[in-house]
Amino acid sequence: MNYFIQQLLNGVGSGAIYASLGLALVLIYRTTNIANFAQGEMATFSAFLTWQLTDWGVPIFPALLLTVLLSMMIGAVVYALIVRPVQYKDEMTIIIVTLGLFLAFNSATGAVWGFLQKSSPTPFSKVVWTFSNIRIAAELVSFIAVLMGVSAGLFLLFQKTRLGTALRASASNAQSAQLSGIPYTKMMILGWAMAAGLGAISGALVASRLTLDPNMMGDVVIYAFAAAVVGGMNSYVGSVVGGLIVGIAQSLSTSFLFFLGSDLQMVVPLALIVGVLLIKPEGLFGKVVAIRV
């Protein structure tokens, strides 16, 4: 039983990582109606910015705050210069552009900092509590607290403020939003900036748990997409719950389904994605959108 509980907690730890990036994916989808396949590489670039600042002697929390601000500026510039010109193109064009951004950020990270693995500082305590041979890390508790706080903040922003309403209206119907006096372009820039800033937080969380290198998000982004799809691409709470489901499913399956092994771990998120799309396509916490024609 202790072994099962320990694997369950390990799954929660992995799920927290997936949920952190899943939140950024849901944020950019809800604000711009675009699935950004470069979100993981942008988060990696931000994680290296945090590492560079701390390497120069900046304390971790000021370094993280400065990285969030720089990442928001990068996200805004990326939308204004690269994404906006193809905003009204077909979906395949937008997908190709975000995949191009994926390659660009990955190459830029490697060109600036190299491909050698680095150790990233963590903003949280490394204390580990032990109860009946079950290990609970203070870092994990901090991860969950940050995720819940961010999720609650995003919910309040989009449901209780005029800015959140404007962002949702812009993503839902660009023409109607503009006719209503909403500055559509500014809302899209803000959406990309917010997602990049949230991605910076995600990158810092992931880098503190994994080894920092330009390809660290390669697998994480797939699990993050699974978390977002399982929970619902338009639900922040759903992305957190989806991340925990994916993390726990991965941990338990690799611990008890020995035939999977490390090479077949990717089967778990793919199976969850297919299962949810077949049973509840909008996700566990998603809502069905009715369109009048």
mmCIF file of C-alpha atoms in Angstrom:
data_model
loop_
_atom_site.group_PDB
_atom_site.id
_atom_site.type_symbol
_atom_site.label_atom_id
_atom_site.label_comp_id
_atom_site.label_asym_id
_atom_site.label_seq_id
_atom_site.Cartn_x
_atom_site.Cartn_y
_atom_site.Cartn_z
ATOM 1 C CA MET A 1 0.000 0.000 0.000
ATOM 2 C CA ASN A 2 2.835 2.398 0.828
ATOM 3 C CA TYR A 3 4.353 1.740 -2.581
ATOM 4 C CA PHE A 4 1.027 2.545 -4.268
ATOM 5 C CA ILE A 5 0.625 5.788 -2.294
ATOM 6 C CA GLN A 6 4.215 6.803 -3.105
ATOM 7 C CA GLN A 7 3.641 6.225 -6.826
ATOM 8 C CA LEU A 8 0.408 8.189 -6.549
ATOM 9 C CA LEU A 9 2.314 11.124 -5.053
ATOM 10 C CA ASN A 10 4.988 10.811 -7.746
ATOM 11 C CA GLY A 11 2.209 11.025 -10.308
ATOM 12 C CA VAL A 12 0.872 14.165 -8.662
ATOM 13 C CA GLY A 13 4.364 15.687 -8.899
ATOM 14 C CA SER A 14 4.601 14.874 -12.607
ATOM 15 C CA GLY A 15 1.041 16.060 -13.134
ATOM 16 C CA ALA A 16 1.877 19.408 -11.559
ATOM 17 C CA ILE A 17 4.587 19.883 -14.192
ATOM 18 C CA TYR A 18 2.211 19.013 -17.033
ATOM 19 C CA ALA A 19 -0.543 21.202 -15.600
ATOM 20 C CA SER A 20 1.759 24.229 -15.354
ATOM 21 C CA LEU A 21 2.382 24.218 -19.111
ATOM 22 C CA GLY A 22 -1.187 23.103 -19.804
ATOM 23 C CA LEU A 23 -2.399 26.315 -18.144
ATOM 24 C CA ALA A 24 -0.348 28.378 -20.616
ATOM 25 C CA LEU A 25 -1.758 26.384 -23.545
ATOM 26 C CA VAL A 26 -5.318 26.917 -22.341
ATOM 27 C CA LEU A 27 -4.665 30.611 -21.707
ATOM 28 C CA ILE A 28 -3.428 31.297 -25.234
ATOM 29 C CA TYR A 29 -6.235 29.205 -26.731
ATOM 30 C CA ARG A 30 -8.928 31.018 -24.763
ATOM 31 C CA THR A 31 -7.557 34.478 -25.537
ATOM 32 C CA THR A 32 -6.542 34.042 -29.188
ATOM 33 C CA ASN A 33 -8.271 30.818 -30.306
ATOM 34 C CA ILE A 34 -4.865 29.441 -31.396
ATOM 35 C CA ALA A 35 -3.159 26.243 -30.235
ATOM 36 C CA ASN A 36 0.452 27.364 -29.888
ATOM 37 C CA PHE A 37 2.740 24.390 -30.575
ATOM 38 C CA ALA A 38 5.760 26.562 -29.707
ATOM 39 C CA GLN A 39 4.587 27.175 -26.140
ATOM 40 C CA GLY A 40 6.968 24.593 -24.689
ATOM 41 C CA GLU A 41 10.021 25.981 -26.485
ATOM 42 C CA MET A 42 9.107 29.536 -25.469
ATOM 43 C CA ALA A 43 8.912 28.328 -21.863
ATOM 44 C CA THR A 44 12.328 26.672 -22.253
ATOM 45 C CA PHE A 45 13.803 29.924 -23.567
ATOM 46 C CA SER A 46 12.351 31.712 -20.531
ATOM 47 C CA ALA A 47 13.797 29.088 -18.190
ATOM 48 C CA PHE A 48 17.254 29.772 -19.630
ATOM 49 C CA LEU A 49 16.711 33.488 -19.105
ATOM 50 C CA THR A 50 16.004 32.795 -15.435
ATOM 51 C CA TRP A 51 19.102 30.607 -15.191
ATOM 52 C CA GLN A 52 21.246 33.293 -16.845
ATOM 53 C CA LEU A 53 20.054 35.980 -14.454
ATOM 54 C CA THR A 54 20.735 33.799 -11.418
ATOM 55 C CA ASP A 55 24.143 32.916 -12.865
ATOM 56 C CA TRP A 56 24.873 36.651 -12.968
ATOM 57 C CA GLY A 57 24.059 36.845 -9.265
ATOM 58 C CA VAL A 58 20.411 37.954 -9.319
ATOM 59 C CA PRO A 59 18.358 36.262 -6.545
ATOM 60 C CA ILE A 60 15.883 33.677 -7.810
ATOM 61 C CA PHE A 61 12.631 35.546 -7.126
ATOM 62 C CA PRO A 62 13.694 38.884 -8.716
ATOM 63 C CA ALA A 63 15.186 36.866 -11.591
ATOM 64 C CA LEU A 64 11.895 35.031 -12.087
ATOM 65 C CA LEU A 65 9.888 38.262 -11.974
ATOM 66 C CA LEU A 66 12.189 39.907 -14.520
ATOM 67 C CA THR A 67 11.978 36.820 -16.729
ATOM 68 C CA VAL A 68 8.182 36.949 -16.665
ATOM 69 C CA LEU A 69 8.260 40.585 -17.815
ATOM 70 C CA LEU A 70 10.813 39.858 -20.560
ATOM 71 C CA SER A 71 8.824 36.816 -21.687
ATOM 72 C CA MET A 72 5.641 38.884 -21.927
ATOM 73 C CA MET A 73 7.492 41.347 -24.155
ATOM 74 C CA ILE A 74 8.762 38.476 -26.318
ATOM 75 C CA GLY A 75 5.262 37.002 -26.586
ATOM 76 C CA ALA A 76 3.818 40.360 -27.621
ATOM 77 C CA VAL A 77 6.506 40.876 -30.284
ATOM 78 C CA VAL A 78 6.055 37.341 -31.643
ATOM 79 C CA TYR A 79 2.343 37.910 -32.117
ATOM 80 C CA ALA A 80 2.699 41.377 -33.628
ATOM 81 C CA LEU A 81 5.440 40.459 -36.107
ATOM 82 C CA ILE A 82 4.832 36.799 -36.927
ATOM 83 C CA VAL A 83 1.377 35.564 -35.937
ATOM 84 C CA ARG A 84 -0.768 38.609 -36.700
ATOM 85 C CA PRO A 85 -0.013 38.616 -40.477
ATOM 86 C CA VAL A 86 -1.439 35.064 -40.733
ATOM 87 C CA GLN A 87 -4.184 35.472 -38.108
ATOM 88 C CA TYR A 88 -6.976 35.222 -40.689
ATOM 89 C CA LYS A 89 -5.395 32.462 -42.783
ATOM 90 C CA ASP A 90 -6.606 28.866 -42.676
ATOM 91 C CA GLU A 91 -5.862 26.729 -39.629
ATOM 92 C CA MET A 92 -3.107 24.742 -41.355
ATOM 93 C CA THR A 93 -1.168 27.942 -42.053
ATOM 94 C CA ILE A 94 -1.344 28.958 -38.386
ATOM 95 C CA ILE A 95 -0.238 25.465 -37.306
ATOM 96 C CA ILE A 96 2.757 25.632 -39.659
ATOM 97 C CA VAL A 97 3.705 29.073 -38.313
ATOM 98 C CA THR A 98 3.619 27.871 -34.687
ATOM 99 C CA LEU A 99 5.669 24.810 -35.638
ATOM 100 C CA GLY A 100 8.158 27.181 -37.262
ATOM 101 C CA LEU A 101 8.274 29.132 -34.003
ATOM 102 C CA PHE A 102 8.929 25.828 -32.221
ATOM 103 C CA LEU A 103 12.034 25.251 -34.347
ATOM 104 C CA ALA A 104 13.130 28.886 -34.107
ATOM 105 C CA PHE A 105 13.007 29.069 -30.303
ATOM 106 C CA ASN A 106 14.647 25.661 -29.931
ATOM 107 C CA SER A 107 17.493 26.669 -32.236
ATOM 108 C CA ALA A 108 17.852 30.088 -30.594
ATOM 109 C CA THR A 109 18.104 28.523 -27.135
ATOM 110 C CA GLY A 110 20.792 26.121 -28.289
ATOM 111 C CA ALA A 111 22.684 28.832 -30.164
ATOM 112 C CA VAL A 112 22.790 31.175 -27.164
ATOM 113 C CA TRP A 113 23.325 28.750 -24.274
ATOM 114 C CA GLY A 114 24.503 25.566 -25.980
ATOM 115 C CA PHE A 115 23.080 22.069 -25.632
ATOM 116 C CA LEU A 116 24.928 21.014 -22.481
ATOM 117 C CA GLN A 117 22.694 20.243 -19.516
ATOM 118 C CA LYS A 118 22.587 22.760 -16.687
ATOM 119 C CA SER A 119 21.291 22.740 -13.120
ATOM 120 C CA SER A 120 18.547 25.292 -12.533
ATOM 121 C CA PRO A 121 17.898 26.842 -9.107
ATOM 122 C CA THR A 122 14.530 26.251 -7.497
ATOM 123 C CA PRO A 123 12.468 28.965 -5.796
ATOM 124 C CA PHE A 124 11.062 26.413 -3.345
ATOM 125 C CA SER A 125 12.325 24.506 -0.332
ATOM 126 C CA LYS A 126 13.992 21.124 -0.878
ATOM 127 C CA VAL A 127 12.728 19.759 2.441
ATOM 128 C CA VAL A 128 11.233 16.258 2.268
ATOM 129 C CA TRP A 129 8.827 14.962 4.912
ATOM 130 C CA THR A 130 8.606 11.232 5.610
ATOM 131 C CA PHE A 131 5.474 9.549 6.980
ATOM 132 C CA SER A 132 5.483 5.741 7.274
ATOM 133 C CA ASN A 133 8.104 5.446 4.511
ATOM 134 C CA ILE A 134 6.074 7.792 2.277
ATOM 135 C CA ARG A 135 8.100 10.791 1.096
ATOM 136 C CA ILE A 136 6.335 14.134 0.516
ATOM 137 C CA ALA A 137 8.446 16.970 -0.866
ATOM 138 C CA ALA A 138 7.779 20.539 0.226
ATOM 139 C CA GLU A 139 8.535 21.510 -3.380
ATOM 140 C CA LEU A 140 5.549 19.446 -4.563
ATOM 141 C CA VAL A 141 3.221 21.168 -2.092
ATOM 142 C CA SER A 142 4.515 24.528 -3.326
ATOM 143 C CA PHE A 143 3.913 23.486 -6.948
ATOM 144 C CA ILE A 144 0.296 22.611 -6.206
ATOM 145 C CA ALA A 145 -0.231 25.880 -4.318
ATOM 146 C CA VAL A 146 1.166 27.921 -7.236
ATOM 147 C CA LEU A 147 -0.990 26.043 -9.758
ATOM 148 C CA MET A 148 -4.146 26.524 -7.718
ATOM 149 C CA GLY A 149 -3.367 30.207 -7.194
ATOM 150 C CA VAL A 150 -2.705 30.833 -10.890
ATOM 151 C CA SER A 151 -5.793 28.879 -11.921
ATOM 152 C CA ALA A 152 -7.986 30.822 -9.491
ATOM 153 C CA GLY A 153 -6.485 34.122 -10.635
ATOM 154 C CA LEU A 154 -7.161 33.351 -14.300
ATOM 155 C CA PHE A 155 -10.723 32.286 -13.491
ATOM 156 C CA LEU A 156 -11.388 35.559 -11.665
ATOM 157 C CA LEU A 157 -9.771 37.562 -14.474
ATOM 158 C CA PHE A 158 -11.888 36.060 -17.232
ATOM 159 C CA GLN A 159 -15.157 35.766 -15.337
ATOM 160 C CA LYS A 160 -15.194 38.839 -13.085
ATOM 161 C CA THR A 161 -13.391 41.642 -14.944
ATOM 162 C CA ARG A 162 -14.100 43.792 -18.022
ATOM 163 C CA LEU A 163 -10.649 42.970 -19.374
ATOM 164 C CA GLY A 164 -11.368 39.252 -19.181
ATOM 165 C CA THR A 165 -14.688 39.750 -20.943
ATOM 166 C CA ALA A 166 -12.949 41.711 -23.705
ATOM 167 C CA LEU A 167 -10.354 38.967 -24.127
ATOM 168 C CA ARG A 168 -13.021 36.278 -24.363
ATOM 169 C CA ALA A 169 -15.083 38.323 -26.792
ATOM 170 C CA SER A 170 -12.060 38.926 -29.037
ATOM 171 C CA ALA A 171 -11.228 35.221 -29.188
ATOM 172 C CA SER A 172 -14.860 34.268 -29.772
ATOM 173 C CA ASN A 173 -15.693 36.652 -32.613
ATOM 174 C CA ALA A 174 -13.146 39.154 -33.866
ATOM 175 C CA GLN A 175 -15.546 41.124 -36.073
ATOM 176 C CA SER A 176 -18.242 41.501 -33.424
ATOM 177 C CA ALA A 177 -15.627 42.495 -30.843
ATOM 178 C CA GLN A 178 -14.285 45.238 -33.110
ATOM 179 C CA LEU A 179 -17.802 46.495 -33.854
ATOM 180 C CA SER A 180 -18.392 46.688 -30.099
ATOM 181 C CA GLY A 181 -15.375 48.960 -29.678
ATOM 182 C CA ILE A 182 -12.988 46.362 -28.259
ATOM 183 C CA PRO A 183 -9.360 46.948 -29.413
ATOM 184 C CA TYR A 184 -8.974 43.509 -30.971
ATOM 185 C CA THR A 185 -5.270 43.698 -31.847
ATOM 186 C CA LYS A 186 -4.348 44.912 -28.358
ATOM 187 C CA MET A 187 -6.340 42.049 -26.835
ATOM 188 C CA MET A 188 -4.503 39.509 -28.991
ATOM 189 C CA ILE A 189 -1.130 41.000 -28.095
ATOM 190 C CA LEU A 190 -2.085 40.918 -24.418
ATOM 191 C CA GLY A 191 -3.222 37.296 -24.730
ATOM 192 C CA TRP A 192 0.104 36.195 -26.206
ATOM 193 C CA ALA A 193 2.003 38.245 -23.634
ATOM 194 C CA MET A 194 0.085 36.680 -20.731
ATOM 195 C CA ALA A 195 0.593 33.172 -22.093
ATOM 196 C CA ALA A 196 4.338 33.802 -22.504
ATOM 197 C CA GLY A 197 4.549 35.124 -18.942
ATOM 198 C CA LEU A 198 2.712 32.094 -17.606
ATOM 199 C CA GLY A 199 5.002 29.913 -19.726
ATOM 200 C CA ALA A 200 7.989 31.527 -18.000
ATOM 201 C CA ILE A 201 6.617 30.390 -14.637
ATOM 202 C CA SER A 202 6.036 26.924 -16.075
ATOM 203 C CA GLY A 203 9.576 26.806 -17.467
ATOM 204 C CA ALA A 204 11.030 27.694 -14.077
ATOM 205 C CA LEU A 205 8.948 24.996 -12.369
ATOM 206 C CA VAL A 206 9.905 22.339 -14.907
ATOM 207 C CA ALA A 207 13.590 23.301 -14.939
ATOM 208 C CA SER A 208 13.779 23.045 -11.154
ATOM 209 C CA ARG A 209 12.501 19.437 -11.348
ATOM 210 C CA LEU A 210 14.347 18.356 -14.504
ATOM 211 C CA THR A 211 17.760 19.074 -15.958
ATOM 212 C CA LEU A 212 17.816 22.359 -17.863
ATOM 213 C CA ASP A 213 18.569 21.862 -21.560
ATOM 214 C CA PRO A 214 17.046 23.139 -24.835
ATOM 215 C CA ASN A 215 15.041 19.933 -25.373
ATOM 216 C CA MET A 216 13.657 19.537 -21.850
ATOM 217 C CA MET A 217 10.091 20.332 -22.948
ATOM 218 C CA GLY A 218 10.044 17.779 -25.780
ATOM 219 C CA ASP A 219 8.013 15.211 -23.855
ATOM 220 C CA VAL A 220 6.480 17.615 -21.348
ATOM 221 C CA VAL A 221 4.602 19.581 -24.016
ATOM 222 C CA ILE A 222 2.910 16.385 -25.259
ATOM 223 C CA TYR A 223 1.741 15.558 -21.749
ATOM 224 C CA ALA A 224 0.683 19.197 -21.329
ATOM 225 C CA PHE A 225 -1.447 19.038 -24.472
ATOM 226 C CA ALA A 226 -2.953 15.814 -23.123
ATOM 227 C CA ALA A 227 -3.714 17.592 -19.843
ATOM 228 C CA ALA A 228 -5.387 20.477 -21.672
ATOM 229 C CA VAL A 229 -7.446 18.169 -23.899
ATOM 230 C CA VAL A 230 -8.497 15.882 -21.047
ATOM 231 C CA GLY A 231 -9.505 18.787 -18.808
ATOM 232 C CA GLY A 232 -10.925 20.969 -21.585
ATOM 233 C CA MET A 233 -9.155 23.518 -23.754
ATOM 234 C CA ASN A 234 -11.345 26.314 -22.384
ATOM 235 C CA SER A 235 -11.077 25.455 -18.677
ATOM 236 C CA TYR A 236 -8.218 26.500 -16.370
ATOM 237 C CA VAL A 237 -9.348 24.231 -13.561
ATOM 238 C CA GLY A 238 -9.711 21.484 -16.152
ATOM 239 C CA SER A 239 -6.098 21.837 -17.268
ATOM 240 C CA VAL A 240 -4.895 21.424 -13.672
ATOM 241 C CA VAL A 241 -7.137 18.407 -13.066
ATOM 242 C CA GLY A 242 -6.194 17.015 -16.480
ATOM 243 C CA GLY A 243 -2.501 17.379 -15.672
ATOM 244 C CA LEU A 244 -2.934 15.489 -12.415
ATOM 245 C CA ILE A 245 -4.893 12.744 -14.195
ATOM 246 C CA VAL A 246 -2.207 12.373 -16.861
ATOM 247 C CA GLY A 247 0.602 12.391 -14.288
ATOM 248 C CA ILE A 248 -1.057 9.825 -12.035
ATOM 249 C CA ALA A 249 -1.994 7.600 -14.980
ATOM 250 C CA GLN A 250 1.582 7.711 -16.259
ATOM 251 C CA SER A 251 3.089 6.927 -12.843
ATOM 252 C CA LEU A 252 0.746 4.043 -12.023
ATOM 253 C CA SER A 253 0.910 2.510 -15.497
ATOM 254 C CA THR A 254 4.709 2.486 -15.604
ATOM 255 C CA SER A 255 4.861 1.118 -12.043
ATOM 256 C CA PHE A 256 2.318 -1.676 -12.398
ATOM 257 C CA LEU A 257 2.060 -2.318 -16.162
ATOM 258 C CA PHE A 258 5.624 -3.503 -16.600
ATOM 259 C CA PHE A 259 5.196 -4.397 -20.275
ATOM 260 C CA LEU A 260 4.969 -0.686 -21.126
ATOM 261 C CA GLY A 261 8.473 0.241 -20.026
ATOM 262 C CA SER A 262 10.004 3.669 -20.508
ATOM 263 C CA ASP A 263 9.801 3.466 -24.298
ATOM 264 C CA LEU A 264 6.004 3.190 -24.338
ATOM 265 C CA GLN A 265 5.152 5.828 -21.722
ATOM 266 C CA MET A 266 3.793 8.092 -24.459
ATOM 267 C CA VAL A 267 0.970 5.584 -25.004
ATOM 268 C CA VAL A 268 -0.684 6.774 -21.788
ATOM 269 C CA PRO A 269 -1.361 10.429 -22.748
ATOM 270 C CA LEU A 270 -2.310 9.423 -26.283
ATOM 271 C CA ALA A 271 -4.801 6.874 -24.953
ATOM 272 C CA LEU A 272 -6.292 9.486 -22.615
ATOM 273 C CA ILE A 273 -6.618 11.998 -25.463
ATOM 274 C CA VAL A 274 -8.368 9.467 -27.712
ATOM 275 C CA GLY A 275 -10.630 8.277 -24.909
ATOM 276 C CA VAL A 276 -11.754 11.784 -23.941
ATOM 277 C CA LEU A 277 -12.273 12.844 -27.559
ATOM 278 C CA LEU A 278 -14.492 9.798 -28.143
ATOM 279 C CA ILE A 279 -16.553 10.141 -24.963
ATOM 280 C CA LYS A 280 -16.545 13.884 -24.205
ATOM 281 C CA PRO A 281 -14.810 15.846 -27.003
ATOM 282 C CA GLU A 282 -14.975 19.174 -25.157
ATOM 283 C CA GLY A 283 -13.028 17.734 -22.201
ATOM 284 C CA LEU A 284 -14.039 16.850 -18.664
ATOM 285 C CA PHE A 285 -14.556 20.482 -17.642
ATOM 286 C CA GLY A 286 -15.173 21.911 -21.103
ATOM 287 C CA LYS A 287 -18.419 23.401 -22.316
ATOM 288 C CA VAL A 288 -20.247 22.740 -25.551
ATOM 289 C CA VAL A 289 -20.338 25.920 -27.652
ATOM 290 C CA ALA A 290 -23.513 26.493 -29.668
ATOM 291 C CA ILE A 291 -23.139 28.561 -32.824
ATOM 292 C CA ARG A 292 -26.123 30.187 -34.538
ATOM 293 C CA VAL A 293 -26.050 29.839 -38.318
#
